[in-house]
Every structure is written in C-alpha cells, then in structure tokens.
PDB file of C-alpha atoms in Angstrom:
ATOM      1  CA  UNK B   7     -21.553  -0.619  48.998  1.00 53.00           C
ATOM      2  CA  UNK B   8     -18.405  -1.000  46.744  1.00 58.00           C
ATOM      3  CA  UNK B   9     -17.334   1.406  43.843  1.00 60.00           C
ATOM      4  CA  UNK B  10     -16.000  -0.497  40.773  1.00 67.00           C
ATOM      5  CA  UNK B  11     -13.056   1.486  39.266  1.00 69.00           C
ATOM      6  CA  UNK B  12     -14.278   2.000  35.380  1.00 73.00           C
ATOM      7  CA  UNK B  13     -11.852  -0.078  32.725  1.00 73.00           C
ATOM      8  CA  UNK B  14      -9.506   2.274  31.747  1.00 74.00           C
ATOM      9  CA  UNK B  15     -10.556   3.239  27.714  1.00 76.00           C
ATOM     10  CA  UNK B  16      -8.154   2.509  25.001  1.00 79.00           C
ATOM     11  CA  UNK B  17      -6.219   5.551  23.491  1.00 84.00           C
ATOM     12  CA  UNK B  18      -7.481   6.720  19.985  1.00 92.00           C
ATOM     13  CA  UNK B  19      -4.621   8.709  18.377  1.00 94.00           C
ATOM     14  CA  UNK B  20      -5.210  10.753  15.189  1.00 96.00           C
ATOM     15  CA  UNK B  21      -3.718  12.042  12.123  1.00 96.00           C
ATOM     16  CA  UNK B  22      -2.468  15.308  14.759  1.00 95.00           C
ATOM     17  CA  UNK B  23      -0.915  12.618  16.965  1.00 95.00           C
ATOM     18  CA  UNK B  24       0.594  10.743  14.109  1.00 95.00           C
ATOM     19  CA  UNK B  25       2.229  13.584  12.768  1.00 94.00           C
ATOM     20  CA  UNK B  26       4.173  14.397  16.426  1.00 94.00           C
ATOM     21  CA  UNK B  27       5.676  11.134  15.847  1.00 92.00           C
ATOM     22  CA  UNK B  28       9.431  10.594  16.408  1.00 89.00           C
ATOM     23  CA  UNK B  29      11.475  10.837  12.803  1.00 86.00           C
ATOM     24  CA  UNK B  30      13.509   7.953  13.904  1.00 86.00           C
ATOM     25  CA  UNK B  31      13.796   5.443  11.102  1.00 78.00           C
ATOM     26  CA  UNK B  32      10.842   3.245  11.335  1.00 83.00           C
ATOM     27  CA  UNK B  33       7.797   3.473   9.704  1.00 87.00           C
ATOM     28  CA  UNK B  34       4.350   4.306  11.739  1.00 93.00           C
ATOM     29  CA  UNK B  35       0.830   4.260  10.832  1.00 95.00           C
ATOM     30  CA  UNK B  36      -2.159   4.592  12.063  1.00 95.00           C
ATOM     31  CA  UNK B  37      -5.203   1.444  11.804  1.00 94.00           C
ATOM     32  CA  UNK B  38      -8.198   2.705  13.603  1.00 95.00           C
ATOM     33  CA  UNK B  39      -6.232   4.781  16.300  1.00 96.00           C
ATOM     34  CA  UNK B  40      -3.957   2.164  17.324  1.00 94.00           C
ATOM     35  CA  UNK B  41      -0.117   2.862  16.134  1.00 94.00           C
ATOM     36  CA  UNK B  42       1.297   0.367  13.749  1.00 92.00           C
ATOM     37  CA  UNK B  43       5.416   0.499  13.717  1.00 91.00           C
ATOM     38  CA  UNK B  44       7.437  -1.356  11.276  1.00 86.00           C
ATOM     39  CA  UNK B  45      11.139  -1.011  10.662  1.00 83.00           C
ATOM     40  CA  UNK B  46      12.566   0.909   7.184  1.00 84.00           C
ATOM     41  CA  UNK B  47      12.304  -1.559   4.152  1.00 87.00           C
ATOM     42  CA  UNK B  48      15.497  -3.166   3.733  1.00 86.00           C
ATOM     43  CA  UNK B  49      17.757  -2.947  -0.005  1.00 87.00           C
ATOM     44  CA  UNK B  50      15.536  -5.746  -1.501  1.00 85.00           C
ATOM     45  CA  UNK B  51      12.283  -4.626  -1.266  1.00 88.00           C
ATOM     46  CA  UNK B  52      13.501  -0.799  -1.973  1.00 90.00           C
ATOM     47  CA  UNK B  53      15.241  -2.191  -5.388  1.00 89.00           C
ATOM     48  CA  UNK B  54      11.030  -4.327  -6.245  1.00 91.00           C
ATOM     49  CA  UNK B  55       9.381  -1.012  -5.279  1.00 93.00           C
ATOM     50  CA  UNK B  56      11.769   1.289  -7.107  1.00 93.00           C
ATOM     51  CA  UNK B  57      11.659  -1.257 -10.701  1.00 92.00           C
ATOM     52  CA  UNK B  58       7.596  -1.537 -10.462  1.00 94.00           C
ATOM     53  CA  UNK B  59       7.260   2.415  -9.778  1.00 95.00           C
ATOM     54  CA  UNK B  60       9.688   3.071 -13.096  1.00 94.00           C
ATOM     55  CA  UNK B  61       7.153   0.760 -15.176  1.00 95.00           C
ATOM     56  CA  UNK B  62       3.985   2.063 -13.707  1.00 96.00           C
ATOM     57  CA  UNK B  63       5.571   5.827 -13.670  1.00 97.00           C
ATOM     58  CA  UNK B  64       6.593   6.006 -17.381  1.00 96.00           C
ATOM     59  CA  UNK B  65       2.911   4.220 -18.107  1.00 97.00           C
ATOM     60  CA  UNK B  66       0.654   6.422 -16.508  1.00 97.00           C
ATOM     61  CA  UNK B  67       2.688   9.740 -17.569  1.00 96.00           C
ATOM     62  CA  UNK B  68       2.857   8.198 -21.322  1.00 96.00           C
ATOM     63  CA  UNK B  69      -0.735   7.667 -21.167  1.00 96.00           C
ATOM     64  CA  UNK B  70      -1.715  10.874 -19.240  1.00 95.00           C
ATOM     65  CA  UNK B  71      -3.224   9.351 -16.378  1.00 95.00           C
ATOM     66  CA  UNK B  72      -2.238  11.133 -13.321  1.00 93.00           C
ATOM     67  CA  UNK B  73       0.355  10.091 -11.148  1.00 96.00           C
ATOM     68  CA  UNK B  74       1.995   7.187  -9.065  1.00 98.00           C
ATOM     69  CA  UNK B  75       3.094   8.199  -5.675  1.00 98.00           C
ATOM     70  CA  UNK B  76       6.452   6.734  -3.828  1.00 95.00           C
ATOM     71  CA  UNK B  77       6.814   6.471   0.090  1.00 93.00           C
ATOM     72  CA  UNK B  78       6.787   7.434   2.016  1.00 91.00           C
ATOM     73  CA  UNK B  79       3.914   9.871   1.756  1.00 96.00           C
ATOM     74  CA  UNK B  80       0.665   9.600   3.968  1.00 97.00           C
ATOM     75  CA  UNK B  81      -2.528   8.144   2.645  1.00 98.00           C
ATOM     76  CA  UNK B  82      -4.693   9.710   4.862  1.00 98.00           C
ATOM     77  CA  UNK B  83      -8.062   7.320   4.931  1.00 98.00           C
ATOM     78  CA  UNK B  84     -10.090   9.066   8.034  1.00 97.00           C
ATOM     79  CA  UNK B  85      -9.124  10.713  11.093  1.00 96.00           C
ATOM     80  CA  UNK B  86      -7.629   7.499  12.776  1.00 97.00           C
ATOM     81  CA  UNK B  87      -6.669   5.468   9.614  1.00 97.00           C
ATOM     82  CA  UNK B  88      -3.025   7.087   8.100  1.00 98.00           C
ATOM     83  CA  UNK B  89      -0.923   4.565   6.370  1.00 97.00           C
ATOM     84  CA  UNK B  90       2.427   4.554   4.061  1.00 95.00           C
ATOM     85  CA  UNK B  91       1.505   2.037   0.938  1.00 97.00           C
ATOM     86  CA  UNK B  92       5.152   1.275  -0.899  1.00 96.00           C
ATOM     87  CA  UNK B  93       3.099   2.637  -4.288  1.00 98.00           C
ATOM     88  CA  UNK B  94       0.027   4.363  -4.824  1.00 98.00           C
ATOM     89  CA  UNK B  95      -1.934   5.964  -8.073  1.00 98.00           C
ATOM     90  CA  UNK B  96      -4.553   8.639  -8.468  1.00 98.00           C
ATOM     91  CA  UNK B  97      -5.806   8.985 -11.215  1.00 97.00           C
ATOM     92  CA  UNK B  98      -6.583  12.613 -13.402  1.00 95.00           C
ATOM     93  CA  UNK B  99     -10.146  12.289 -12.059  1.00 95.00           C
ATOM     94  CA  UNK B 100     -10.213  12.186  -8.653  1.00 96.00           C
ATOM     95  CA  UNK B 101      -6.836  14.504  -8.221  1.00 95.00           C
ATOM     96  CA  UNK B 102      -8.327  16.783  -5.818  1.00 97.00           C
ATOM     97  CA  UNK B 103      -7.814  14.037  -3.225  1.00 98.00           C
ATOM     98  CA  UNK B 104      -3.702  14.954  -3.363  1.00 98.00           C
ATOM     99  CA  UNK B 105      -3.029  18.101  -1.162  1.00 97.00           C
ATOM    100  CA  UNK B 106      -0.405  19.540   0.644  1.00 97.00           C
ATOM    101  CA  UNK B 107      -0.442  16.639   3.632  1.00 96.00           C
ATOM    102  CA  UNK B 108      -0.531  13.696   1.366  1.00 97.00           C
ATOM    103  CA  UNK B 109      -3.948  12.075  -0.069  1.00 98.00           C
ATOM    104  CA  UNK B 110      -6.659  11.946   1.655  1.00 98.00           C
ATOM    105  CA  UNK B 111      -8.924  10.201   0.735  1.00 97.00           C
ATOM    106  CA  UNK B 112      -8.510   6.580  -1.220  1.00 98.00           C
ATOM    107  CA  UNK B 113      -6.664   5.941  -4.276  1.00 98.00           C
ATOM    108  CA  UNK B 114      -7.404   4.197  -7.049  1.00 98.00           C
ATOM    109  CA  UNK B 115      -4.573   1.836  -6.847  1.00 98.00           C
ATOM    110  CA  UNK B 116      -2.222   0.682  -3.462  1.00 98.00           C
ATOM    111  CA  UNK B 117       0.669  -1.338  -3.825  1.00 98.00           C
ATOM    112  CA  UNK B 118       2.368  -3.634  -0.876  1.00 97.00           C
ATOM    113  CA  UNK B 119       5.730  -5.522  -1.123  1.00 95.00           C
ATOM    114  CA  UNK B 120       5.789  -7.960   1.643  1.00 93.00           C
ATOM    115  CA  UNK B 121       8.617  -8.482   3.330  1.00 88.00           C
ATOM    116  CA  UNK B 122       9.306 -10.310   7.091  1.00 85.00           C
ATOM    117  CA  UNK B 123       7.891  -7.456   8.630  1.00 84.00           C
ATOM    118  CA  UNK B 124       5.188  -6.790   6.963  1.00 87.00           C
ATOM    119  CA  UNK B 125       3.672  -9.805   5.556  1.00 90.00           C
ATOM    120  CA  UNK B 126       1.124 -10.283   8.385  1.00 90.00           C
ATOM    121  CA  UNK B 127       0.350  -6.841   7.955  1.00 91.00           C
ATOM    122  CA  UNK B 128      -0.429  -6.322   4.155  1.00 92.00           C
ATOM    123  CA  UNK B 129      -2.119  -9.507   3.666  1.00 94.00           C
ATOM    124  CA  UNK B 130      -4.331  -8.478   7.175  1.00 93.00           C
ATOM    125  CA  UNK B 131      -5.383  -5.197   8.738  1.00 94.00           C
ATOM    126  CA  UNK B 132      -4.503  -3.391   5.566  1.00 95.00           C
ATOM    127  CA  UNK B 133      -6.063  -5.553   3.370  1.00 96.00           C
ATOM    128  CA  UNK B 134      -9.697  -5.143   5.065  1.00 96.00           C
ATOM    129  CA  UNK B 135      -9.101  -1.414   5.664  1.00 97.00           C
ATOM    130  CA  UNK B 136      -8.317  -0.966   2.076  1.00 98.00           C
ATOM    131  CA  UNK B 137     -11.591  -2.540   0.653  1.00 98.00           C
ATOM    132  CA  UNK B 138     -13.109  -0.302   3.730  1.00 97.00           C
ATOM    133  CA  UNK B 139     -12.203   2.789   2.472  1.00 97.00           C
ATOM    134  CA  UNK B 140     -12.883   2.448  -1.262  1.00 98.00           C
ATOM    135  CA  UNK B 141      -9.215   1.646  -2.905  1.00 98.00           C
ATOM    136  CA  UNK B 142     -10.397  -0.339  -6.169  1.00 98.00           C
ATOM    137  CA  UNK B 143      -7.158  -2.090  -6.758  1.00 98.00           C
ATOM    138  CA  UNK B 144      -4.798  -3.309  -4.485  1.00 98.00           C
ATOM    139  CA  UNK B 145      -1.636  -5.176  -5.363  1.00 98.00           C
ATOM    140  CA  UNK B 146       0.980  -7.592  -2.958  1.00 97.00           C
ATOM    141  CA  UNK B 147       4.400  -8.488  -4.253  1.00 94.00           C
ATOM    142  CA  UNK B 148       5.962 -11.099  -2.537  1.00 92.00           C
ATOM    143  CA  UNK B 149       9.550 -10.963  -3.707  1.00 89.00           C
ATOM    144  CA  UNK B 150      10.747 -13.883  -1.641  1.00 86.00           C
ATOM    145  CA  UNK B 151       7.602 -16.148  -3.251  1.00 89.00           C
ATOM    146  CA  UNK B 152       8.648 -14.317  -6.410  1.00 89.00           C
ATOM    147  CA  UNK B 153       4.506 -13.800  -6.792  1.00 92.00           C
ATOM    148  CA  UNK B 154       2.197 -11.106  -7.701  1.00 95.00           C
ATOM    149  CA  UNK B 155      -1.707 -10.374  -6.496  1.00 97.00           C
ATOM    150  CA  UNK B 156      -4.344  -8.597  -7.811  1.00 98.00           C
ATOM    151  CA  UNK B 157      -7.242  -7.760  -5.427  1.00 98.00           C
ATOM    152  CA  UNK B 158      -9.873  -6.055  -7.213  1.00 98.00           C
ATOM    153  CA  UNK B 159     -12.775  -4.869  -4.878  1.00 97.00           C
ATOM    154  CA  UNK B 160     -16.539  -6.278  -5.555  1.00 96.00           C
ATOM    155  CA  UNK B 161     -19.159  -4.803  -3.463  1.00 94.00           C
ATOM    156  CA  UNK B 162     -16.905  -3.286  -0.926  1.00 92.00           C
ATOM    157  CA  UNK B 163     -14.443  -6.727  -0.568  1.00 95.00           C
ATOM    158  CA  UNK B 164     -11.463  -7.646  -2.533  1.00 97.00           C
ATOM    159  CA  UNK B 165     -11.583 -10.601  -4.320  1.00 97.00           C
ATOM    160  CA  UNK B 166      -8.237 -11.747  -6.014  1.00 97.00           C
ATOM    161  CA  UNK B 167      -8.805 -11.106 -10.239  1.00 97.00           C
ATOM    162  CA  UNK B 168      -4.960 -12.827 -10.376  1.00 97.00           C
ATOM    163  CA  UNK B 169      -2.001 -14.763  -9.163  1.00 96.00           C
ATOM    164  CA  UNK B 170       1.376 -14.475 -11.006  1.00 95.00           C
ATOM    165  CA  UNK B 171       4.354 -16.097 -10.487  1.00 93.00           C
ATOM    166  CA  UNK B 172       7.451 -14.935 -12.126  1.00 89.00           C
ATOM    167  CA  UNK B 173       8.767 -15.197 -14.898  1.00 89.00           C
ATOM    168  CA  UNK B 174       4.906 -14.364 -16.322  1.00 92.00           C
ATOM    169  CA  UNK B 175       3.564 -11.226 -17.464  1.00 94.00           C
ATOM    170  CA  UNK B 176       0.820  -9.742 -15.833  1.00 94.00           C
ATOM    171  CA  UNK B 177      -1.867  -7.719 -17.360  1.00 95.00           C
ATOM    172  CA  UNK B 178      -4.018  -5.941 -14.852  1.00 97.00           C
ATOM    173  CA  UNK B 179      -7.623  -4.765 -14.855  1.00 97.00           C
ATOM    174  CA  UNK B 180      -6.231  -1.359 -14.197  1.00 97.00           C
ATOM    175  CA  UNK B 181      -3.647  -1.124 -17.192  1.00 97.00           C
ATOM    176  CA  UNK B 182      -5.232  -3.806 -19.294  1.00 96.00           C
ATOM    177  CA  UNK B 183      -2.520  -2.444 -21.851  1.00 96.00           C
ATOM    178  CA  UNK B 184       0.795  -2.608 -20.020  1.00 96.00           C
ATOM    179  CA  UNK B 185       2.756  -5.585 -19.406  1.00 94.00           C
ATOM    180  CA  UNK B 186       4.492  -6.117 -16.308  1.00 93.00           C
ATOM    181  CA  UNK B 187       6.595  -8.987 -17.055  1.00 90.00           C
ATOM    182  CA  UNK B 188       7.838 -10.526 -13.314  1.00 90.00           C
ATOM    183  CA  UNK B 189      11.099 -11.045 -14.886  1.00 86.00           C
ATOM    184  CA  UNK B 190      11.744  -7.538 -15.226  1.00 83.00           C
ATOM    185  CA  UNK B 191      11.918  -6.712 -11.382  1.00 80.00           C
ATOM    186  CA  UNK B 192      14.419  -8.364  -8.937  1.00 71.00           C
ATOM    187  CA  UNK B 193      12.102 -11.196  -7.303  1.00 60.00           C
ATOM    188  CA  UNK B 194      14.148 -13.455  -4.992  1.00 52.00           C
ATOM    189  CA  UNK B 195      12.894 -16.575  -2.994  1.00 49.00           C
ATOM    190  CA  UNK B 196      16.004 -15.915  -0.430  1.00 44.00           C
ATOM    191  CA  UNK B 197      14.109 -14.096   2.293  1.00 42.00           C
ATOM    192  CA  UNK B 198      16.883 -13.133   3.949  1.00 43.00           C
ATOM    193  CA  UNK B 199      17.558 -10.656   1.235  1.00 42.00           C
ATOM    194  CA  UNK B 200      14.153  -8.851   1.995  1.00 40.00           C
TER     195      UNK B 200
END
C-alpha cells in the first residue's frame, strides 16, 4: 500500500504579514494572499498623480466633501486584500472607514495611472477586486495613451460610463460639477517617460 505525499497548500499572507514587509523601494500588495510587487512609480506618472490630486484636492475641500488620499497609504479591503491605489476619496459619510492603519474598508473613489509596470495589473486583478469590494468609482489614466476611464460599478461590476482622450474635459458621475480638462495634466504618448 503506497502513501501519497499531500500537495503542499499555497501560502495565504495577511495584512500582519504585509506589514513585516521589507521598506526597500518597491511597492507590495496583497490580492487574495498572494504578494503583488511592483517597482516605485517613476517621475512621469508621480508628476499625472500629483496634477489630478491638486484638482480633485482643492474640489472636494472647496466643496466640503471629505478627503482625497495620496500613496502610498494602505487600502485595506479584507484580511488578505491590502493594496496602494495612486489616489483615493472618502467621502464625509462613510469617514469612519479612515483609521490609524489606513482605510479599511472601500472607498468611494480609486484612482490608477498605468504605467509599464502596472498596466496588466490595474486594468486586471485590481479591476475585479475593486468592483468586489464595493469601490463605486474607479478611474485609469493612461498617460502614455494620453486617455482617461471611468468605471462606474452596476450591480457589483464596473462598466465603463467614459473614455477621454486628451485634450477633452471630462465630467464625471462623481463630480458632475468639476472639469478635469486632460490638457491640464502632463499626458505623454512616449512610454519611456512613464
């Protein structure tokens, strides 16, 4: 009689094991236990994230709204799900879900720029566990496409409101009253830049 050797199980790391994580330059999250690494976001993408988070920034604080949120800080989603969106907003509502770890819980609004290394990620994995986990609104900027998307989730899926492509204004479901003209934030189609 033979004795199989059981398949060795996968390892399920967790918001503990995430945060005993080397602080060595790259960015690490967590999708459904399994570590996600990506490098730090190059000069490009920091200079589309930092333009957009002015605009949205003096918007929601003009109109009282809450807050938008920079990374990195941890959007805690469950147990096994931590990730770093480039931009996130919560609104005056549901501001218990900030706390001294991050936010757990999911935001109104997440915010991707793609670049090389993350492309494959934000239009993916993130993309379902987003509409997962509740986040309403998700925008992707694609600076080297010079494009912007608005996912708005329908019974639990996102389903893209809106494609932009610079130089047009976008008006959001979100912040039907601001303006986010593409021409305003340093778009470039030279992806070596990103």
């Amino acid at each position: 009689m033979s004795v199989s050797n059981p398949l060795p199980q996968p390892v399920v790391l967790t918001y503990d094991d995430y945060c005993n994580l080397p602080a060595d330059g790259q960015r690490y999250e967590l999708h459904d236990g399994e570590i996600e690494v990506t490098p730090a976001p190059r000069p490009q993408h920091q200079r589309v994230s930092r333009e957009l988070g002015f605009v949205l920034h003096a918007y929601v604080k003009r109109e009282k709204l809450r807050e938008i949120f920079y990374a990195p800080i941890d959007v805690i989603l469950a147990r096994t799900s931590v990730v770093q969106p480039d931009l996130v907003f919560v609104p005056a509502s549901r501001r218990a879900i900030v706390t001294a770890r991050g936010i757990e819980g999911a935001p109104d609004l997440v915010v991707e720029i793609l670049s090389s290394s993350t492309e494959q990620h934000d239009r993916g994995w993130k993309l379902e566990l987003y509409a997962r986990f509740g986040v309403e609104h998700y925008w992707i900027l694609d600076p080297a496409a010079g494009s912007f998307m608005e996912y708005s989730l329908i019974d639990r899926v996102y389903r893209l409101r809106a494609t932009y492509l610079a130089p047009a204004t976008c008006q959001t479901a979100l912040f039907p009253a601001l303006d986010l003209p593409l021409a305003d934030f340093p778009l470039l189609r030279d992806a070596r830049l990103l």
